[in-house]
């Protein structure tokens, strides 16, 4: 199979073909950094990290862009309320950029803990004001925006009139403009500057008390929230690029407005060829959201217990939990689900250790069999039952090939993980049943082991998290050392000393007892 992806824009899956192969441009809407990231904020980065890893595994050259929103995201999608960042800064008596930097740093650290590779480019909205002003000027020049009292609004009805039904505003979310208008009030609810309740802000005039402000042709102000992604994706990926990702909650109005801005400014393209949206994380069936207070921060999740959960869960367990479901399916968080994920994750890690034993055993067997003619003379001719069989090799080969079927089918990590467990069961049988091991060739086993390792570590991005506490193990070892010394078992004393020295630790016998220090050699 070739990689197929579901495109929200077309409501269909199709083979993925890059615009300029082998280069692939991927843009993911990143966080608004006014507070701690919660578990729901992690799903998109984990999903698109796997997508980026898999594209690279397939041989593509990926430019992965994930933005930071540090200005312009107001409390309401209707362009009302305070800027979320400015509000947080006022509450904490800090400069807005202090708040943004603090939570951006926290976000990056959390993504690293979750095994997400850093994006190739991570632009911030406040660093691209010039590009955003230029984009607004283009839209005005094309007659699709108007200025009122220092603010600029996108004219949705005028834009809509220029497009046929397939290209109208609302096509991404599958909403007709008539339905959208029917869902609004007769008044503009305080937005009397707008000609239509569907119009959205490209640039907002800054009130005197608004700290975050920049000069523009329309007066001092700040960009609308939707504008930044259109400007920054265009700057770093071009007028049209391959894949745009984000949470399902961003599909409307954020991504819908992005398409309108791009269409209305310069390119007459839909910005991205493929639009991908991951579904939501829920708690007790309700969407995880900062605005409702129904959320679990990553900091608290890793430290635990928190948010109705009885214990902490490590970053790799959380990553595995998120990947157990297809990205377009909702995921409900609970102790039971996370504990099941922890068991599954540890099974895969044990599989990696099992592979080391199987492959080493296979290599030793091959060396023994190639020891001149001595092996044949010692052991006699090999029986048919001991030779690898076509059936056994074919089974192992199929299990190996199945690993990638899920990923090729719209990045179905759940299916690929199930295939990993099927292959792991085969590995366990090979390790415990000599007859089963004799039935597969070293080449087939090596290929299966390579594929298992590549999928687990390189593509799914799972790494082993040692559970042992180094300090406790060292204290236990020093206890054994003291006992051996008291029993005058000097051979054991020497073994323990040598083993710790290999780890860069020296034992010191003092009057106060046994102590240790880092070796200075």
Short mmCIF file of C-alpha atoms in Angstrom, two decimals:
data_model
loop_
_atom_site.label_atom_id
_atom_site.label_comp_id
_atom_site.label_asym_id
_atom_site.label_seq_id
_atom_site.Cartn_x
_atom_site.Cartn_y
_atom_site.Cartn_z
CA UNK A 1 0.00 0.00 0.00
CA UNK A 2 0.97 3.63 -0.46
CA UNK A 3 0.22 6.23 2.19
CA UNK A 4 -3.38 7.43 2.05
CA UNK A 5 -4.69 10.32 4.14
CA UNK A 6 -8.18 11.55 4.95
CA UNK A 7 -8.68 15.10 3.71
CA UNK A 8 -11.24 17.07 5.71
CA UNK A 9 -11.69 19.35 2.70
CA UNK A 10 -12.84 16.55 0.38
CA UNK A 11 -14.31 14.25 3.07
CA UNK A 12 -12.42 11.34 1.50
CA UNK A 13 -9.20 9.36 1.73
CA UNK A 14 -6.77 9.52 -1.17
CA UNK A 15 -3.17 8.50 -1.88
CA UNK A 16 -0.80 11.17 -0.62
CA UNK A 17 1.19 12.78 -3.43
CA UNK A 18 3.52 15.67 -2.47
CA UNK A 19 3.34 18.87 -4.51
CA UNK A 20 7.11 18.85 -5.03
CA UNK A 21 8.40 15.38 -4.16
CA UNK A 22 10.34 14.36 -2.21
CA UNK A 23 9.80 17.57 -0.22
CA UNK A 24 6.71 17.69 2.04
CA UNK A 25 5.53 20.82 3.83
CA UNK A 26 3.59 20.26 7.06
CA UNK A 27 2.03 23.03 9.17
CA UNK A 28 0.48 22.39 12.59
CA UNK A 29 -1.42 24.98 14.60
CA UNK A 30 0.45 25.26 17.88
CA UNK A 31 -0.59 26.54 21.31
CA UNK A 32 -1.73 29.91 22.59
CA UNK A 33 0.83 30.31 25.37
CA UNK A 34 -1.10 32.01 28.16
CA UNK A 35 -1.21 29.00 30.52
CA UNK A 36 0.00 25.44 31.08
CA UNK A 37 -0.63 22.92 28.30
CA UNK A 38 -3.19 20.23 29.10
CA UNK A 39 -3.55 16.68 27.81
CA UNK A 40 -5.85 17.79 25.01
CA UNK A 41 -3.15 20.17 23.77
CA UNK A 42 -0.77 17.22 23.44
CA UNK A 43 -2.77 15.08 21.04
CA UNK A 44 -2.14 17.12 17.91
CA UNK A 45 1.62 17.40 18.41
CA UNK A 46 1.91 13.64 19.11
CA UNK A 47 -0.19 12.71 16.05
CA UNK A 48 1.66 15.02 13.69
CA UNK A 49 5.00 14.00 15.17
CA UNK A 50 4.20 10.43 14.10
CA UNK A 51 3.09 11.68 10.67
CA UNK A 52 6.35 13.60 10.25
CA UNK A 53 8.42 10.64 11.45
CA UNK A 54 6.62 8.28 9.07
CA UNK A 55 6.99 10.60 6.08
CA UNK A 56 10.72 10.76 6.78
CA UNK A 57 10.85 6.99 7.22
CA UNK A 58 9.29 6.69 3.77
CA UNK A 59 12.09 8.82 2.34
CA UNK A 60 10.46 12.25 2.17
CA UNK A 61 12.23 15.46 3.12
CA UNK A 62 9.86 17.13 5.55
CA UNK A 63 9.74 20.77 6.58
CA UNK A 64 7.61 20.75 9.71
CA UNK A 65 6.32 24.12 10.96
CA UNK A 66 4.45 24.51 14.26
CA UNK A 67 3.54 28.01 15.39
CA UNK A 68 3.32 29.74 18.74
CA UNK A 69 0.37 32.12 19.26
CA UNK A 70 1.42 34.95 21.55
CA UNK A 71 -0.92 37.74 20.42
CA UNK A 72 -4.35 38.22 18.90
CA UNK A 73 -6.25 35.25 20.34
CA UNK A 74 -9.24 36.92 21.98
CA UNK A 75 -11.53 35.29 24.51
CA UNK A 76 -14.32 34.91 21.96
CA UNK A 77 -14.15 33.64 18.40
CA UNK A 78 -16.51 36.51 17.57
CA UNK A 79 -13.60 38.97 18.00
CA UNK A 80 -14.73 40.13 21.44
CA UNK A 81 -13.16 40.08 24.87
CA UNK A 82 -9.59 40.53 25.95
CA UNK A 83 -6.51 39.05 24.39
CA UNK A 84 -5.98 35.83 26.38
CA UNK A 85 -2.27 36.51 26.83
CA UNK A 86 -2.74 40.13 27.91
CA UNK A 87 -5.38 39.06 30.42
CA UNK A 88 -3.05 36.43 31.93
CA UNK A 89 -0.22 38.96 32.09
CA UNK A 90 -2.38 41.51 33.91
CA UNK A 91 -3.51 38.90 36.43
CA UNK A 92 0.10 37.96 37.16
CA UNK A 93 1.44 41.55 36.97
CA UNK A 94 3.91 40.57 34.28
CA UNK A 95 4.76 41.71 30.79
CA UNK A 96 2.78 39.71 28.20
CA UNK A 97 6.00 38.47 26.60
CA UNK A 98 7.17 37.19 29.99
CA UNK A 99 4.05 35.06 30.20
CA UNK A 100 4.43 33.94 26.59
CA UNK A 101 8.08 32.98 27.03
CA UNK A 102 7.44 31.10 30.26
CA UNK A 103 4.62 28.97 28.90
CA UNK A 104 6.29 28.50 25.50
CA UNK A 105 9.31 27.09 27.31
CA UNK A 106 7.07 24.84 29.39
CA UNK A 107 5.25 23.66 26.29
CA UNK A 108 8.47 22.78 24.47
CA UNK A 109 9.75 20.89 27.50
CA UNK A 110 6.51 18.90 27.75
CA UNK A 111 6.59 18.04 24.04
CA UNK A 112 10.17 16.80 24.43
CA UNK A 113 9.09 14.64 27.38
CA UNK A 114 6.36 13.18 25.19
CA UNK A 115 8.95 12.23 22.58
CA UNK A 116 7.92 14.84 20.00
CA UNK A 117 10.75 15.94 17.75
CA UNK A 118 11.13 19.74 17.68
CA UNK A 119 9.63 21.38 14.59
CA UNK A 120 12.01 22.54 11.90
CA UNK A 121 10.59 26.05 12.26
CA UNK A 122 8.60 27.40 15.22
CA UNK A 123 7.45 30.93 14.31
CA UNK A 124 5.73 33.22 16.80
CA UNK A 125 2.87 35.50 15.82
CA UNK A 126 4.45 38.56 17.44
CA UNK A 127 7.58 38.08 15.32
CA UNK A 128 5.66 38.20 12.03
CA UNK A 129 3.63 41.40 12.29
CA UNK A 130 5.12 42.76 9.04
CA UNK A 131 4.00 39.68 7.10
CA UNK A 132 0.53 39.87 8.60
CA UNK A 133 0.12 43.56 7.73
CA UNK A 134 1.21 42.78 4.17
CA UNK A 135 -1.41 40.05 3.93
CA UNK A 136 -4.15 42.41 5.10
CA UNK A 137 -3.09 44.98 2.52
CA UNK A 138 -3.39 42.36 -0.23
CA UNK A 139 -6.90 41.37 0.88
CA UNK A 140 -7.99 45.04 0.99
CA UNK A 141 -6.51 45.59 -2.48
CA UNK A 142 -8.59 42.67 -3.75
CA UNK A 143 -11.73 44.29 -2.39
CA UNK A 144 -12.44 41.63 0.25
CA UNK A 145 -11.77 43.60 3.43
CA UNK A 146 -12.78 46.98 4.83
CA UNK A 147 -11.45 49.31 7.51
CA UNK A 148 -13.58 50.78 10.29
CA UNK A 149 -12.18 52.93 13.12
CA UNK A 150 -8.70 51.48 12.77
CA UNK A 151 -9.88 47.84 12.60
CA UNK A 152 -9.98 45.77 9.41
CA UNK A 153 -12.57 43.05 8.77
CA UNK A 154 -12.78 40.32 6.15
CA UNK A 155 -15.96 40.66 4.07
CA UNK A 156 -17.36 37.12 4.14
CA UNK A 157 -20.56 37.73 2.08
CA UNK A 158 -18.56 39.47 -0.67
CA UNK A 159 -16.00 36.67 -0.68
CA UNK A 160 -18.78 34.11 -0.78
CA UNK A 161 -20.46 35.79 -3.74
CA UNK A 162 -17.28 35.31 -5.77
CA UNK A 163 -17.25 31.52 -5.32
CA UNK A 164 -19.45 28.72 -6.48
CA UNK A 165 -21.09 26.38 -3.98
CA UNK A 166 -18.03 24.11 -3.78
CA UNK A 167 -15.70 26.97 -2.91
CA UNK A 168 -17.76 29.08 -0.55
CA UNK A 169 -16.98 30.08 3.01
CA UNK A 170 -17.80 27.12 5.26
CA UNK A 171 -16.71 24.38 2.83
CA UNK A 172 -14.08 22.97 5.21
CA UNK A 173 -16.57 22.59 8.06
CA UNK A 174 -19.37 21.70 5.64
CA UNK A 175 -21.49 24.66 6.77
CA UNK A 176 -23.50 26.78 4.35
CA UNK A 177 -23.42 30.53 4.81
CA UNK A 178 -27.21 30.51 5.07
CA UNK A 179 -27.07 28.16 8.07
CA UNK A 180 -24.38 30.29 9.66
CA UNK A 181 -26.44 33.43 9.25
CA UNK A 182 -29.53 31.68 10.59
CA UNK A 183 -27.57 30.83 13.71
CA UNK A 184 -26.67 34.45 14.46
CA UNK A 185 -28.72 37.06 16.26
CA UNK A 186 -30.42 39.85 14.40
CA UNK A 187 -28.04 42.33 15.96
CA UNK A 188 -24.27 42.13 15.80
CA UNK A 189 -24.07 41.87 19.61
CA UNK A 190 -21.75 44.80 20.11
CA UNK A 191 -19.91 44.24 16.85
CA UNK A 192 -21.62 47.12 15.03
CA UNK A 193 -18.40 47.84 13.15
CA UNK A 194 -18.96 44.69 11.13
CA UNK A 195 -21.11 44.74 8.03
CA UNK A 196 -22.07 41.11 8.63
CA UNK A 197 -21.97 38.94 11.76
CA UNK A 198 -19.92 36.45 9.73
CA UNK A 199 -17.12 38.93 9.04
CA UNK A 200 -13.97 38.37 11.06
CA UNK A 201 -11.13 40.60 12.22
CA UNK A 202 -7.91 40.79 10.26
CA UNK A 203 -6.57 43.68 12.33
CA UNK A 204 -7.94 45.12 15.57
CA UNK A 205 -7.55 48.67 16.74
CA UNK A 206 -5.87 48.70 20.15
CA UNK A 207 -7.71 50.39 22.98
CA UNK A 208 -5.57 52.79 25.05
CA UNK A 209 -5.08 50.19 27.80
CA UNK A 210 -4.06 47.43 25.38
CA UNK A 211 -0.35 46.74 25.91
CA UNK A 212 0.29 44.57 22.86
CA UNK A 213 0.17 46.97 19.91
CA UNK A 214 2.03 47.69 16.71
CA UNK A 215 1.89 50.55 14.16
CA UNK A 216 0.01 49.81 10.94
CA UNK A 217 -1.51 51.72 8.01
CA UNK A 218 -4.79 51.73 9.98
CA UNK A 219 -3.37 52.90 13.29
CA UNK A 220 -1.87 51.10 16.26
CA UNK A 221 -3.33 47.67 16.86
CA UNK A 222 -2.74 43.94 16.69
CA UNK A 223 -3.49 41.11 14.23
CA UNK A 224 -6.57 38.93 14.31
CA UNK A 225 -6.02 35.40 15.51
CA UNK A 226 -6.68 33.70 12.17
CA UNK A 227 -4.23 35.89 10.28
CA UNK A 228 -0.99 34.59 11.76
CA UNK A 229 -1.22 31.03 10.41
CA UNK A 230 -1.97 32.20 6.86
CA UNK A 231 0.97 34.60 6.95
CA UNK A 232 3.48 32.26 8.56
CA UNK A 233 2.59 29.13 6.58
CA UNK A 234 2.91 31.18 3.38
CA UNK A 235 6.30 32.55 4.46
CA UNK A 236 7.84 29.19 5.33
CA UNK A 237 5.95 26.71 3.14
CA UNK A 238 4.68 28.74 0.19
CA UNK A 239 1.29 29.85 -1.07
CA UNK A 240 0.21 26.21 -1.34
CA UNK A 241 1.72 23.39 0.67
CA UNK A 242 1.03 19.74 1.38
CA UNK A 243 -0.55 19.21 4.82
CA UNK A 244 -2.18 21.51 7.37
CA UNK A 245 -3.02 19.95 10.74
CA UNK A 246 -4.81 20.89 13.91
CA UNK A 247 -7.49 19.91 16.38
CA UNK A 248 -11.07 19.38 15.29
CA UNK A 249 -12.08 22.43 17.31
CA UNK A 250 -9.94 24.61 15.02
CA UNK A 251 -11.73 23.55 11.84
CA UNK A 252 -14.29 26.32 12.30
CA UNK A 253 -13.77 29.19 12.37
CA UNK A 254 -9.97 29.24 12.51
CA UNK A 255 -9.07 27.03 9.55
CA UNK A 256 -12.09 28.18 7.58
CA UNK A 257 -10.86 31.75 7.94
CA UNK A 258 -7.34 30.73 6.93
CA UNK A 259 -8.62 29.36 3.64
CA UNK A 260 -10.66 32.51 3.00
CA UNK A 261 -7.65 34.73 3.75
CA UNK A 262 -5.40 32.75 1.45
CA UNK A 263 -8.00 32.68 -1.31
CA UNK A 264 -8.70 36.37 -0.89
CA UNK A 265 -5.14 37.60 -0.77
CA UNK A 266 -2.95 36.16 -3.44
CA UNK A 267 -3.08 32.54 -4.36
CA UNK A 268 -6.65 31.43 -4.99
CA UNK A 269 -5.58 28.17 -3.38
CA UNK A 270 -6.96 26.39 -0.33
CA UNK A 271 -3.62 27.02 1.42
CA UNK A 272 -2.99 23.30 1.95
CA UNK A 273 -3.75 20.36 -0.34
CA UNK A 274 -4.63 18.10 2.59
CA UNK A 275 -6.33 19.29 5.79
CA UNK A 276 -6.08 16.86 8.71
CA UNK A 277 -7.88 17.21 12.03
CA UNK A 278 -7.34 15.15 15.15
CA UNK A 279 -10.34 14.56 17.40
CA UNK A 280 -10.73 15.68 20.98
CA UNK A 281 -9.68 14.32 24.36
CA UNK A 282 -12.65 14.00 26.68
CA UNK A 283 -13.04 13.56 30.44
CA UNK A 284 -16.20 11.70 31.34
CA UNK A 285 -17.44 12.30 27.82
CA UNK A 286 -17.00 16.08 27.95
CA UNK A 287 -14.39 17.85 25.81
CA UNK A 288 -11.21 18.78 27.64
CA UNK A 289 -11.02 22.57 27.57
CA UNK A 290 -9.37 25.37 29.50
CA UNK A 291 -12.42 27.59 29.05
CA UNK A 292 -14.65 25.15 30.96
CA UNK A 293 -12.06 24.15 33.55
CA UNK A 294 -12.41 20.54 32.45
CA UNK A 295 -8.75 19.75 31.90
CA UNK A 296 -5.66 18.00 33.27
CA UNK A 297 -2.35 19.79 32.81
CA UNK A 298 0.60 17.77 31.60
CA UNK A 299 2.64 18.85 34.62
CA UNK A 300 0.02 17.46 37.01
CA UNK A 301 -0.56 14.35 34.89
CA UNK A 302 3.13 13.44 35.01
CA UNK A 303 3.34 14.16 38.76
CA UNK A 304 -0.10 12.85 39.78
CA UNK A 305 -2.57 12.22 41.22
CA UNK A 306 -4.77 14.85 39.58
CA UNK A 307 -8.07 15.52 37.86
CA UNK A 308 -9.84 12.44 39.15
CA UNK A 309 -6.85 10.20 38.34
CA UNK A 310 -5.46 8.13 41.19
CA UNK A 311 -1.80 8.26 40.22
CA UNK A 312 0.84 9.79 37.97
CA UNK A 313 1.44 8.57 34.44
CA UNK A 314 4.77 8.86 32.68
CA UNK A 315 5.17 10.76 29.37
CA UNK A 316 5.72 7.59 27.32
CA UNK A 317 2.62 5.95 28.79
CA UNK A 318 0.65 9.07 27.88
CA UNK A 319 2.09 9.03 24.34
CA UNK A 320 1.16 5.37 23.92
CA UNK A 321 -2.31 6.12 25.32
CA UNK A 322 -2.82 8.81 22.68
CA UNK A 323 -1.63 6.55 19.86
CA UNK A 324 -3.84 3.60 20.82
CA UNK A 325 -6.77 5.24 19.07
CA UNK A 326 -7.06 6.47 15.51
CA UNK A 327 -6.39 10.20 15.43
CA UNK A 328 -9.88 10.99 14.08
CA UNK A 329 -11.58 9.17 16.98
CA UNK A 330 -12.31 10.80 20.35
CA UNK A 331 -10.37 9.51 23.35
CA UNK A 332 -11.76 9.50 26.88
CA UNK A 333 -9.20 9.73 29.65
CA UNK A 334 -9.56 7.62 32.79
CA UNK A 335 -7.48 5.60 35.22
CA UNK A 336 -8.57 2.35 33.59
CA UNK A 337 -7.59 3.55 30.11
CA UNK A 338 -4.22 4.90 31.22
CA UNK A 339 -3.39 1.80 33.25
CA UNK A 340 -4.22 -0.40 30.26
CA UNK A 341 -1.98 1.83 28.15
CA UNK A 342 0.84 1.42 30.66
CA UNK A 343 0.61 -2.37 30.40
CA UNK A 344 0.63 -2.21 26.62
CA UNK A 345 3.56 0.19 26.54
CA UNK A 346 5.63 -2.02 28.85
CA UNK A 347 4.88 -5.07 26.71
CA UNK A 348 6.32 -3.29 23.70
CA UNK A 349 9.41 -2.27 25.68
CA UNK A 350 9.85 -5.86 26.87
CA UNK A 351 9.59 -6.83 23.21
CA UNK A 352 12.61 -4.67 22.41
CA UNK A 353 14.63 -6.46 25.07
CA UNK A 354 13.41 -9.82 23.79
CA UNK A 355 14.60 -8.90 20.31
CA UNK A 356 18.12 -8.37 21.59
CA UNK A 357 18.16 -11.94 22.95
CA UNK A 358 16.59 -13.46 19.83
CA UNK A 359 18.90 -11.74 17.39
CA UNK A 360 22.01 -12.49 19.48
CA UNK A 361 20.92 -16.12 19.75
CA UNK A 362 20.35 -16.22 16.00
CA UNK A 363 23.79 -14.75 15.32
CA UNK A 364 25.52 -17.24 17.62
CA UNK A 365 23.66 -20.09 15.93
CA UNK A 366 24.78 -18.87 12.52
CA UNK A 367 28.40 -18.58 13.64
CA UNK A 368 28.30 -22.07 15.14
CA UNK A 369 26.89 -23.51 11.92
CA UNK A 370 29.59 -21.80 9.85
CA UNK A 371 32.51 -23.12 11.89
CA UNK A 372 34.15 -24.87 8.92
CA UNK A 373 32.88 -28.43 8.50
CA UNK A 374 33.32 -29.08 12.17
CA UNK A 375 29.71 -28.18 12.94
CA UNK A 376 28.37 -30.74 10.46
CA UNK A 377 30.81 -33.38 11.63
CA UNK A 378 29.90 -32.79 15.27
CA UNK A 379 26.15 -32.56 14.87
CA UNK A 380 25.54 -34.71 11.82
CA UNK A 381 23.21 -33.71 8.96
CA UNK A 382 20.37 -31.33 9.74
CA UNK A 383 16.95 -32.92 9.56
CA UNK A 384 14.10 -31.51 7.50
CA UNK A 385 12.25 -30.59 10.68
CA UNK A 386 15.12 -28.33 11.70
CA UNK A 387 15.22 -26.42 8.42
CA UNK A 388 13.30 -23.16 8.03
CA UNK A 389 10.02 -23.86 6.31
CA UNK A 390 8.29 -21.80 3.64
CA UNK A 391 5.12 -21.72 5.75
CA UNK A 392 6.83 -20.44 8.89
CA UNK A 393 8.82 -17.82 7.02
CA UNK A 394 5.73 -16.70 5.14
CA UNK A 395 3.84 -16.24 8.41
CA UNK A 396 6.63 -14.16 9.92
CA UNK A 397 6.95 -12.11 6.73
CA UNK A 398 3.22 -11.40 6.69
CA UNK A 399 3.21 -10.36 10.35
CA UNK A 400 6.07 -8.02 9.55
CA UNK A 401 4.34 -6.50 6.52
CA UNK A 402 1.15 -5.99 8.56
CA UNK A 403 3.00 -3.50 10.76
CA UNK A 404 2.74 -0.81 8.11
CA UNK A 405 -0.77 -1.44 6.79
CA UNK A 406 -2.39 0.65 9.50
CA UNK A 407 -0.08 3.63 9.09
CA UNK A 408 -0.59 3.58 5.33
CA UNK A 409 -4.35 3.68 5.91
CA UNK A 410 -4.72 7.27 7.12
CA UNK A 411 -2.11 7.02 9.88
CA UNK A 412 -4.07 4.37 11.79
CA UNK A 413 -1.68 3.94 14.71
CA UNK A 414 -4.23 1.78 16.55
CA UNK A 415 -4.09 -0.84 13.80
CA UNK A 416 -0.30 -0.76 13.59
CA UNK A 417 -0.03 -1.16 17.36
CA UNK A 418 -2.33 -4.19 17.18
CA UNK A 419 -0.02 -5.60 14.49
CA UNK A 420 2.95 -5.04 16.79
CA UNK A 421 1.34 -7.18 19.47
CA UNK A 422 0.63 -9.90 16.90
CA UNK A 423 4.28 -9.93 15.91
CA UNK A 424 5.36 -9.81 19.55
CA UNK A 425 3.36 -12.98 20.26
CA UNK A 426 5.30 -14.64 17.46
CA UNK A 427 8.58 -13.45 18.94
CA UNK A 428 7.61 -14.89 22.32
CA UNK A 429 6.82 -18.24 20.67
CA UNK A 430 10.19 -18.23 18.91
CA UNK A 431 11.98 -17.47 22.18
CA UNK A 432 10.27 -20.24 24.16
CA UNK A 433 9.76 -22.98 21.57
CA UNK A 434 12.87 -24.38 19.87
CA UNK A 435 10.79 -26.06 17.17
CA UNK A 436 9.16 -22.75 16.29
CA UNK A 437 12.55 -21.03 16.14
CA UNK A 438 13.91 -23.71 13.86
CA UNK A 439 11.09 -23.04 11.44
CA UNK A 440 12.16 -19.50 10.53
CA UNK A 441 15.28 -18.29 8.77
CA UNK A 442 17.75 -15.90 10.34
CA UNK A 443 17.08 -13.44 7.53
CA UNK A 444 13.31 -13.42 8.15
CA UNK A 445 13.85 -12.99 11.89
CA UNK A 446 16.32 -10.16 11.37
CA UNK A 447 13.90 -8.38 9.01
CA UNK A 448 11.04 -8.75 11.50
CA UNK A 449 13.18 -7.50 14.36
CA UNK A 450 14.35 -4.51 12.34
CA UNK A 451 10.78 -3.59 11.37
CA UNK A 452 9.49 -3.97 14.95
CA UNK A 453 12.25 -1.75 16.30
CA UNK A 454 11.79 0.84 13.54
CA UNK A 455 8.05 1.12 14.08
CA UNK A 456 8.24 1.28 17.88
CA UNK A 457 11.14 3.71 18.22
CA UNK A 458 11.62 5.57 14.94
CA UNK A 459 8.01 6.04 13.81
CA UNK A 460 5.81 5.80 16.91
CA UNK A 461 8.54 7.57 18.86
CA UNK A 462 8.31 5.35 21.94
CA UNK A 463 11.41 5.04 24.09
CA UNK A 464 12.18 3.02 27.17
CA UNK A 465 11.61 4.78 30.46
CA UNK A 466 13.68 3.04 33.12
CA UNK A 467 11.56 2.51 36.20
CA UNK A 468 14.45 1.82 38.55
CA UNK A 469 15.47 4.49 41.05
CA UNK A 470 19.26 4.86 40.77
CA UNK A 471 19.69 6.12 44.33
CA UNK A 472 17.71 3.20 45.79
CA UNK A 473 19.63 0.65 43.72
CA UNK A 474 22.93 2.18 44.79
CA UNK A 475 21.91 2.07 48.45
CA UNK A 476 20.91 -1.59 48.03
CA UNK A 477 24.24 -2.40 46.37
CA UNK A 478 26.19 -0.70 49.16
CA UNK A 479 24.21 -2.79 51.64
CA UNK A 480 25.32 -5.98 49.86
CA UNK A 481 28.87 -4.62 49.87
CA UNK A 482 28.78 -4.05 53.64
CA UNK A 483 27.40 -7.56 54.23
CA UNK A 484 30.08 -9.13 52.04
CA UNK A 485 32.79 -7.20 53.83
CA UNK A 486 31.43 -8.18 57.25
CA UNK A 487 31.40 -11.84 56.13
CA UNK A 488 34.95 -11.42 54.77
CA UNK A 489 33.68 -12.49 51.35
CA UNK A 490 36.38 -10.44 49.66
CA UNK A 491 35.74 -11.94 46.25
CA UNK A 492 32.22 -10.45 46.35
CA UNK A 493 33.63 -7.20 47.70
CA UNK A 494 35.97 -6.95 44.72
CA UNK A 495 33.19 -7.77 42.24
CA UNK A 496 30.92 -5.06 43.64
CA UNK A 497 33.76 -2.49 43.71
CA UNK A 498 34.68 -3.28 40.10
CA UNK A 499 31.08 -3.17 38.89
CA UNK A 500 30.48 0.25 40.46
CA UNK A 501 33.79 1.54 39.15
CA UNK A 502 32.65 0.64 35.64
CA UNK A 503 29.69 2.95 36.28
CA UNK A 504 31.96 5.79 37.38
CA UNK A 505 31.36 5.29 41.11
CA UNK A 506 33.95 4.59 43.81
CA UNK A 507 33.24 3.11 47.25
CA UNK A 508 34.80 4.76 50.29
CA UNK A 509 35.11 2.92 53.62
CA UNK A 510 35.02 5.53 56.38
CA UNK A 511 34.70 5.46 60.14
CA UNK A 512 31.13 6.63 59.72
CA UNK A 513 30.35 3.77 57.38
CA UNK A 514 30.32 3.06 53.67
CA UNK A 515 30.03 6.05 51.34
CA UNK A 516 30.28 6.57 47.60
CA UNK A 517 31.53 9.28 45.28
CA UNK A 518 31.78 9.90 41.56
CA UNK A 519 35.08 8.70 40.14
CA UNK A 520 37.39 11.54 39.11
CA UNK A 521 39.24 9.38 36.58
#
